[in-house]
Amino acid sequence: MCSICSIGPRMAGDTHNLVPELRHSPRVKRLRITVHADARVVLSVPLRTSLVEAERFFARKIDWVRTAIERLRGRELKQLPPLGRRDYNVHKEAARVLVWEKLVRWNARYRCAVARVTIRCTRSRWGSCSARGNLNFSYRLVHLPEHLVDYVIVHELCHLKELNHSPRFWALVAETHPHHRALRRELANYR
């Protein structure tokens, strides 16, 4: 189970009012900071990590956090239609058709065993993959340019062969998308 809280005011003074959202999670193996497109800062830590240890880690990384936030401010974000049940209901079937067309095309190349494909109403992920071979995709893919949809589909298909982001995983992605880093940066401009 994941617990979420904010690191207290002691830290806020030290970091010029940058107060991260603290998430203790059994899935997290080491301390990690994520700066989201809306400039929200999340500090993810393993379950047994103390608040003091989390504060020290965040204090050491504060310059990186500020730089990441500044980079975000300089980036022009492309606004997608608001996330909601109405938009989901309108676009879910179109997303299903789009995803299946792309899966058939790209899986002819990668030849992965896909167990199940689900279209979801997700805010933070374009796609995900499970160890059982299930692929989940956001219905919001219908709002992306086609080349980014292709990248998301290939990314998740490659996870069926490599369930991580190892060099082997990125080599698989690069077989069809050699400029995957640029595509990932472009995808980050959409929210």
C-alpha positions as protocol buffer text, in pm:
chain_id: "A"
residue {
  index: 1
  type: MET
  ca { x: 0 y: 0 z: 0 }
}
residue {
  index: 2
  type: CYS
  ca { x: 124 y: 347 z: -85 }
}
residue {
  index: 3
  type: SER
  ca { x: 96 y: 631 z: 161 }
}
residue {
  index: 4
  type: ILE
  ca { x: 105 y: 991 z: 46 }
}
residue {
  index: 5
  type: CYS
  ca { x: 179 y: 1298 z: 253 }
}
residue {
  index: 6
  type: SER
  ca { x: 376 y: 1620 z: 229 }
}
residue {
  index: 7
  type: ILE
  ca { x: 709 y: 1662 z: 395 }
}
residue {
  index: 8
  type: GLY
  ca { x: 657 y: 1908 z: 677 }
}
residue {
  index: 9
  type: PRO
  ca { x: 731 y: 2279 z: 706 }
}
residue {
  index: 10
  type: ARG
  ca { x: 1085 y: 2222 z: 838 }
}
residue {
  index: 11
  type: MET
  ca { x: 1184 y: 2123 z: 491 }
}
residue {
  index: 12
  type: ALA
  ca { x: 985 y: 2390 z: 314 }
}
residue {
  index: 13
  type: GLY
  ca { x: 1201 y: 2664 z: 468 }
}
residue {
  index: 14
  type: ASP
  ca { x: 1523 y: 2493 z: 360 }
}
residue {
  index: 15
  type: THR
  ca { x: 1410 y: 2450 z: 1 }
}
residue {
  index: 16
  type: HIS
  ca { x: 1248 y: 2785 z: -74 }
}
residue {
  index: 17
  type: ASN
  ca { x: 892 y: 2657 z: -38 }
}
residue {
  index: 18
  type: LEU
  ca { x: 945 y: 2349 z: -253 }
}
residue {
  index: 19
  type: VAL
  ca { x: 745 y: 2091 z: -62 }
}
residue {
  index: 20
  type: PRO
  ca { x: 734 y: 1751 z: -230 }
}
residue {
  index: 21
  type: GLU
  ca { x: 451 y: 1504 z: -205 }
}
residue {
  index: 22
  type: LEU
  ca { x: 601 y: 1206 z: -19 }
}
residue {
  index: 23
  type: ARG
  ca { x: 498 y: 856 z: -130 }
}
residue {
  index: 24
  type: HIS
  ca { x: 599 y: 546 z: 63 }
}
residue {
  index: 25
  type: SER
  ca { x: 551 y: 247 z: -164 }
}
residue {
  index: 26
  type: PRO
  ca { x: 640 y: -123 z: -150 }
}
residue {
  index: 27
  type: ARG
  ca { x: 714 y: -110 z: -524 }
}
residue {
  index: 28
  type: VAL
  ca { x: 983 y: 156 z: -491 }
}
residue {
  index: 29
  type: LYS
  ca { x: 1331 y: 13 z: -438 }
}
residue {
  index: 30
  type: ARG
  ca { x: 1528 y: 339 z: -400 }
}
residue {
  index: 31
  type: LEU
  ca { x: 1454 y: 705 z: -337 }
}
residue {
  index: 32
  type: ARG
  ca { x: 1332 y: 887 z: -648 }
}
residue {
  index: 33
  type: ILE
  ca { x: 1214 y: 1239 z: -729 }
}
residue {
  index: 34
  type: THR
  ca { x: 969 y: 1308 z: -1011 }
}
residue {
  index: 35
  type: VAL
  ca { x: 880 y: 1656 z: -1135 }
}
residue {
  index: 36
  type: HIS
  ca { x: 547 y: 1645 z: -1319 }
}
residue {
  index: 37
  type: ALA
  ca { x: 435 y: 1869 z: -1605 }
}
residue {
  index: 38
  type: ASP
  ca { x: 224 y: 2076 z: -1362 }
}
residue {
  index: 39
  type: ALA
  ca { x: 544 y: 2139 z: -1155 }
}
residue {
  index: 40
  type: ARG
  ca { x: 423 y: 1905 z: -881 }
}
residue {
  index: 41
  type: VAL
  ca { x: 718 y: 1736 z: -712 }
}
residue {
  index: 42
  type: VAL
  ca { x: 682 y: 1377 z: -587 }
}
residue {
  index: 43
  type: LEU
  ca { x: 941 y: 1206 z: -367 }
}
residue {
  index: 44
  type: SER
  ca { x: 892 y: 828 z: -386 }
}
residue {
  index: 45
  type: VAL
  ca { x: 1063 y: 620 z: -118 }
}
residue {
  index: 46
  type: PRO
  ca { x: 1073 y: 255 z: -9 }
}
residue {
  index: 47
  type: LEU
  ca { x: 839 y: 166 z: 279 }
}
residue {
  index: 48
  type: ARG
  ca { x: 1100 y: 160 z: 554 }
}
residue {
  index: 49
  type: THR
  ca { x: 1260 y: 494 z: 466 }
}
residue {
  index: 50
  type: SER
  ca { x: 1253 y: 744 z: 752 }
}
residue {
  index: 51
  type: LEU
  ca { x: 1133 y: 1101 z: 711 }
}
residue {
  index: 52
  type: VAL
  ca { x: 1482 y: 1225 z: 805 }
}
residue {
  index: 53
  type: GLU
  ca { x: 1642 y: 1015 z: 530 }
}
residue {
  index: 54
  type: ALA
  ca { x: 1383 y: 1138 z: 278 }
}
residue {
  index: 55
  type: GLU
  ca { x: 1446 y: 1501 z: 380 }
}
residue {
  index: 56
  type: ARG
  ca { x: 1823 y: 1461 z: 343 }
}
residue {
  index: 57
  type: PHE
  ca { x: 1786 y: 1304 z: 0 }
}
residue {
  index: 58
  type: PHE
  ca { x: 1554 y: 1582 z: -115 }
}
residue {
  index: 59
  type: ALA
  ca { x: 1788 y: 1851 z: 21 }
}
residue {
  index: 60
  type: ARG
  ca { x: 2080 y: 1697 z: -175 }
}
residue {
  index: 61
  type: LYS
  ca { x: 1874 y: 1699 z: -496 }
}
residue {
  index: 62
  type: ILE
  ca { x: 1716 y: 2044 z: -458 }
}
residue {
  index: 63
  type: ASP
  ca { x: 1927 y: 2205 z: -732 }
}
residue {
  index: 64
  type: TRP
  ca { x: 1822 y: 1932 z: -974 }
}
residue {
  index: 65
  type: VAL
  ca { x: 1455 y: 1986 z: -876 }
}
residue {
  index: 66
  type: ARG
  ca { x: 1480 y: 2362 z: -937 }
}
residue {
  index: 67
  type: THR
  ca { x: 1646 y: 2304 z: -1274 }
}
residue {
  index: 68
  type: ALA
  ca { x: 1373 y: 2057 z: -1374 }
}
residue {
  index: 69
  type: ILE
  ca { x: 1100 y: 2304 z: -1277 }
}
residue {
  index: 70
  type: GLU
  ca { x: 1270 y: 2583 z: -1472 }
}
residue {
  index: 71
  type: ARG
  ca { x: 1294 y: 2358 z: -1777 }
}
residue {
  index: 72
  type: LEU
  ca { x: 921 y: 2287 z: -1749 }
}
residue {
  index: 73
  type: ARG
  ca { x: 838 y: 2656 z: -1732 }
}
residue {
  index: 74
  type: GLY
  ca { x: 1023 y: 2713 z: -2058 }
}
residue {
  index: 75
  type: ARG
  ca { x: 841 y: 2431 z: -2233 }
}
residue {
  index: 76
  type: GLU
  ca { x: 520 y: 2486 z: -2421 }
}
residue {
  index: 77
  type: LEU
  ca { x: 274 y: 2219 z: -2311 }
}
residue {
  index: 78
  type: LYS
  ca { x: 6 y: 2102 z: -2549 }
}
residue {
  index: 79
  type: GLN
  ca { x: -328 y: 2089 z: -2373 }
}
residue {
  index: 80
  type: LEU
  ca { x: -545 y: 1790 z: -2445 }
}
residue {
  index: 81
  type: PRO
  ca { x: -921 y: 1795 z: -2385 }
}
residue {
  index: 82
  type: PRO
  ca { x: -1004 y: 1770 z: -2015 }
}
residue {
  index: 83
  type: LEU
  ca { x: -984 y: 1423 z: -1866 }
}
residue {
  index: 84
  type: GLY
  ca { x: -1327 y: 1301 z: -1767 }
}
residue {
  index: 85
  type: ARG
  ca { x: -1595 y: 1038 z: -1798 }
}
residue {
  index: 86
  type: ARG
  ca { x: -1772 y: 1219 z: -2081 }
}
residue {
  index: 87
  type: ASP
  ca { x: -1456 y: 1247 z: -2294 }
}
residue {
  index: 88
  type: TYR
  ca { x: -1371 y: 885 z: -2210 }
}
residue {
  index: 89
  type: ASN
  ca { x: -1715 y: 760 z: -2319 }
}
residue {
  index: 90
  type: VAL
  ca { x: -1696 y: 958 z: -2644 }
}
residue {
  index: 91
  type: HIS
  ca { x: -1346 y: 839 z: -2740 }
}
residue {
  index: 92
  type: LYS
  ca { x: -1310 y: 494 z: -2585 }
}
residue {
  index: 93
  type: GLU
  ca { x: -1419 y: 297 z: -2892 }
}
residue {
  index: 94
  type: ALA
  ca { x: -1210 y: 510 z: -3128 }
}
residue {
  index: 95
  type: ALA
  ca { x: -912 y: 450 z: -2899 }
}
residue {
  index: 96
  type: ARG
  ca { x: -976 y: 75 z: -2903 }
}
residue {
  index: 97
  type: VAL
  ca { x: -981 y: 70 z: -3285 }
}
residue {
  index: 98
  type: LEU
  ca { x: -668 y: 287 z: -3307 }
}
residue {
  index: 99
  type: VAL
  ca { x: -476 y: 76 z: -3055 }
}
residue {
  index: 100
  type: TRP
  ca { x: -568 y: -253 z: -3224 }
}
residue {
  index: 101
  type: GLU
  ca { x: -471 y: -120 z: -3569 }
}
residue {
  index: 102
  type: LYS
  ca { x: -133 y: -10 z: -3434 }
}
residue {
  index: 103
  type: LEU
  ca { x: -81 y: -330 z: -3233 }
}
residue {
  index: 104
  type: VAL
  ca { x: -142 y: -548 z: -3538 }
}
residue {
  index: 105
  type: ARG
  ca { x: 98 y: -338 z: -3745 }
}
residue {
  index: 106
  type: TRP
  ca { x: 382 y: -322 z: -3492 }
}
residue {
  index: 107
  type: ASN
  ca { x: 339 y: -672 z: -3353 }
}
residue {
  index: 108
  type: ALA
  ca { x: 397 y: -810 z: -3703 }
}
residue {
  index: 109
  type: ARG
  ca { x: 752 y: -686 z: -3643 }
}
residue {
  index: 110
  type: TYR
  ca { x: 798 y: -769 z: -3273 }
}
residue {
  index: 111
  type: ARG
  ca { x: 591 y: -1092 z: -3253 }
}
residue {
  index: 112
  type: CYS
  ca { x: 490 y: -1063 z: -2886 }
}
residue {
  index: 113
  type: ALA
  ca { x: 225 y: -1270 z: -2712 }
}
residue {
  index: 114
  type: VAL
  ca { x: -43 y: -1022 z: -2604 }
}
residue {
  index: 115
  type: ALA
  ca { x: -285 y: -1162 z: -2347 }
}
residue {
  index: 116
  type: ARG
  ca { x: -535 y: -879 z: -2312 }
}
residue {
  index: 117
  type: VAL
  ca { x: -569 y: -516 z: -2422 }
}
residue {
  index: 118
  type: THR
  ca { x: -763 y: -266 z: -2212 }
}
residue {
  index: 119
  type: ILE
  ca { x: -848 y: 98 z: -2279 }
}
residue {
  index: 120
  type: ARG
  ca { x: -854 y: 302 z: -1959 }
}
residue {
  index: 121
  type: CYS
  ca { x: -924 y: 653 z: -1837 }
}
residue {
  index: 122
  type: THR
  ca { x: -576 y: 733 z: -1703 }
}
residue {
  index: 123
  type: ARG
  ca { x: -424 y: 1066 z: -1612 }
}
residue {
  index: 124
  type: SER
  ca { x: -54 y: 994 z: -1580 }
}
residue {
  index: 125
  type: ARG
  ca { x: 25 y: 704 z: -1814 }
}
residue {
  index: 126
  type: TRP
  ca { x: -16 y: 659 z: -2186 }
}
residue {
  index: 127
  type: GLY
  ca { x: 28 y: 285 z: -2153 }
}
residue {
  index: 128
  type: SER
  ca { x: 139 y: 8 z: -1923 }
}
residue {
  index: 129
  type: CYS
  ca { x: 226 y: -360 z: -1939 }
}
residue {
  index: 130
  type: SER
  ca { x: 192 y: -644 z: -1690 }
}
residue {
  index: 131
  type: ALA
  ca { x: 407 y: -954 z: -1648 }
}
residue {
  index: 132
  type: ARG
  ca { x: 103 y: -1157 z: -1759 }
}
residue {
  index: 133
  type: GLY
  ca { x: 113 y: -996 z: -2103 }
}
residue {
  index: 134
  type: ASN
  ca { x: -173 y: -753 z: -2047 }
}
residue {
  index: 135
  type: LEU
  ca { x: -145 y: -414 z: -2216 }
}
residue {
  index: 136
  type: ASN
  ca { x: -332 y: -108 z: -2092 }
}
residue {
  index: 137
  type: PHE
  ca { x: -361 y: 215 z: -2288 }
}
residue {
  index: 138
  type: SER
  ca { x: -510 y: 553 z: -2217 }
}
residue {
  index: 139
  type: TYR
  ca { x: -807 y: 648 z: -2433 }
}
residue {
  index: 140
  type: ARG
  ca { x: -634 y: 986 z: -2468 }
}
residue {
  index: 141
  type: LEU
  ca { x: -405 y: 835 z: -2732 }
}
residue {
  index: 142
  type: VAL
  ca { x: -671 y: 944 z: -2984 }
}
residue {
  index: 143
  type: HIS
  ca { x: -568 y: 1305 z: -2913 }
}
residue {
  index: 144
  type: LEU
  ca { x: -198 y: 1251 z: -2991 }
}
residue {
  index: 145
  type: PRO
  ca { x: -20 y: 1281 z: -3326 }
}
residue {
  index: 146
  type: GLU
  ca { x: 4 y: 944 z: -3499 }
}
residue {
  index: 147
  type: HIS
  ca { x: 383 y: 911 z: -3467 }
}
residue {
  index: 148
  type: LEU
  ca { x: 353 y: 941 z: -3087 }
}
residue {
  index: 149
  type: VAL
  ca { x: 79 y: 678 z: -3076 }
}
residue {
  index: 150
  type: ASP
  ca { x: 313 y: 449 z: -3270 }
}
residue {
  index: 151
  type: TYR
  ca { x: 588 y: 515 z: -3017 }
}
residue {
  index: 152
  type: VAL
  ca { x: 361 y: 436 z: -2717 }
}
residue {
  index: 153
  type: ILE
  ca { x: 243 y: 111 z: -2878 }
}
residue {
  index: 154
  type: VAL
  ca { x: 600 y: 1 z: -2960 }
}
residue {
  index: 155
  type: HIS
  ca { x: 718 y: 98 z: -2611 }
}
residue {
  index: 156
  type: GLU
  ca { x: 457 y: -125 z: -2446 }
}
residue {
  index: 157
  type: LEU
  ca { x: 510 y: -412 z: -2692 }
}
residue {
  index: 158
  type: CYS
  ca { x: 882 y: -407 z: -2610 }
}
residue {
  index: 159
  type: HIS
  ca { x: 793 y: -437 z: -2242 }
}
residue {
  index: 160
  type: LEU
  ca { x: 641 y: -776 z: -2323 }
}
residue {
  index: 161
  type: LYS
  ca { x: 995 y: -890 z: -2404 }
}
residue {
  index: 162
  type: GLU
  ca { x: 1181 y: -677 z: -2146 }
}
residue {
  index: 163
  type: LEU
  ca { x: 981 y: -577 z: -1836 }
}
residue {
  index: 164
  type: ASN
  ca { x: 1218 y: -293 z: -1751 }
}
residue {
  index: 165
  type: HIS
  ca { x: 1401 y: 2 z: -1907 }
}
residue {
  index: 166
  type: SER
  ca { x: 1734 y: -176 z: -1948 }
}
residue {
  index: 167
  type: PRO
  ca { x: 1969 y: -117 z: -2244 }
}
residue {
  index: 168
  type: ARG
  ca { x: 1819 y: -432 z: -2402 }
}
residue {
  index: 169
  type: PHE
  ca { x: 1472 y: -278 z: -2378 }
}
residue {
  index: 170
  type: TRP
  ca { x: 1583 y: 48 z: -2543 }
}
residue {
  index: 171
  type: ALA
  ca { x: 1765 y: -150 z: -2814 }
}
residue {
  index: 172
  type: LEU
  ca { x: 1435 y: -323 z: -2895 }
}
residue {
  index: 173
  type: VAL
  ca { x: 1254 y: 12 z: -2917 }
}
residue {
  index: 174
  type: ALA
  ca { x: 1536 y: 155 z: -3131 }
}
residue {
  index: 175
  type: GLU
  ca { x: 1488 y: -120 z: -3390 }
}
residue {
  index: 176
  type: THR
  ca { x: 1179 y: 64 z: -3517 }
}
residue {
  index: 177
  type: HIS
  ca { x: 1213 y: 401 z: -3341 }
}
residue {
  index: 178
  type: PRO
  ca { x: 1581 y: 500 z: -3338 }
}
residue {
  index: 179
  type: HIS
  ca { x: 1491 y: 853 z: -3223 }
}
residue {
  index: 180
  type: HIS
  ca { x: 1294 y: 730 z: -2921 }
}
residue {
  index: 181
  type: ARG
  ca { x: 1456 y: 986 z: -2688 }
}
residue {
  index: 182
  type: ALA
  ca { x: 1321 y: 1274 z: -2897 }
}
residue {
  index: 183
  type: LEU
  ca { x: 980 y: 1106 z: -2912 }
}
residue {
  index: 184
  type: ARG
  ca { x: 978 y: 1065 z: -2534 }
}
residue {
  index: 185
  type: ARG
  ca { x: 1058 y: 1435 z: -2491 }
}
residue {
  index: 186
  type: GLU
  ca { x: 783 y: 1529 z: -2737 }
}
residue {
  index: 187
  type: LEU
  ca { x: 533 y: 1304 z: -2559 }
}
residue {
  index: 188
  type: ALA
  ca { x: 613 y: 1478 z: -2230 }
}
residue {
  index: 189
  type: ASN
  ca { x: 478 y: 1801 z: -2382 }
}
residue {
  index: 190
  type: TYR
  ca { x: 125 y: 1661 z: -2383 }
}
residue {
  index: 191
  type: ARG
  ca { x: -91 y: 1652 z: -2074 }
}
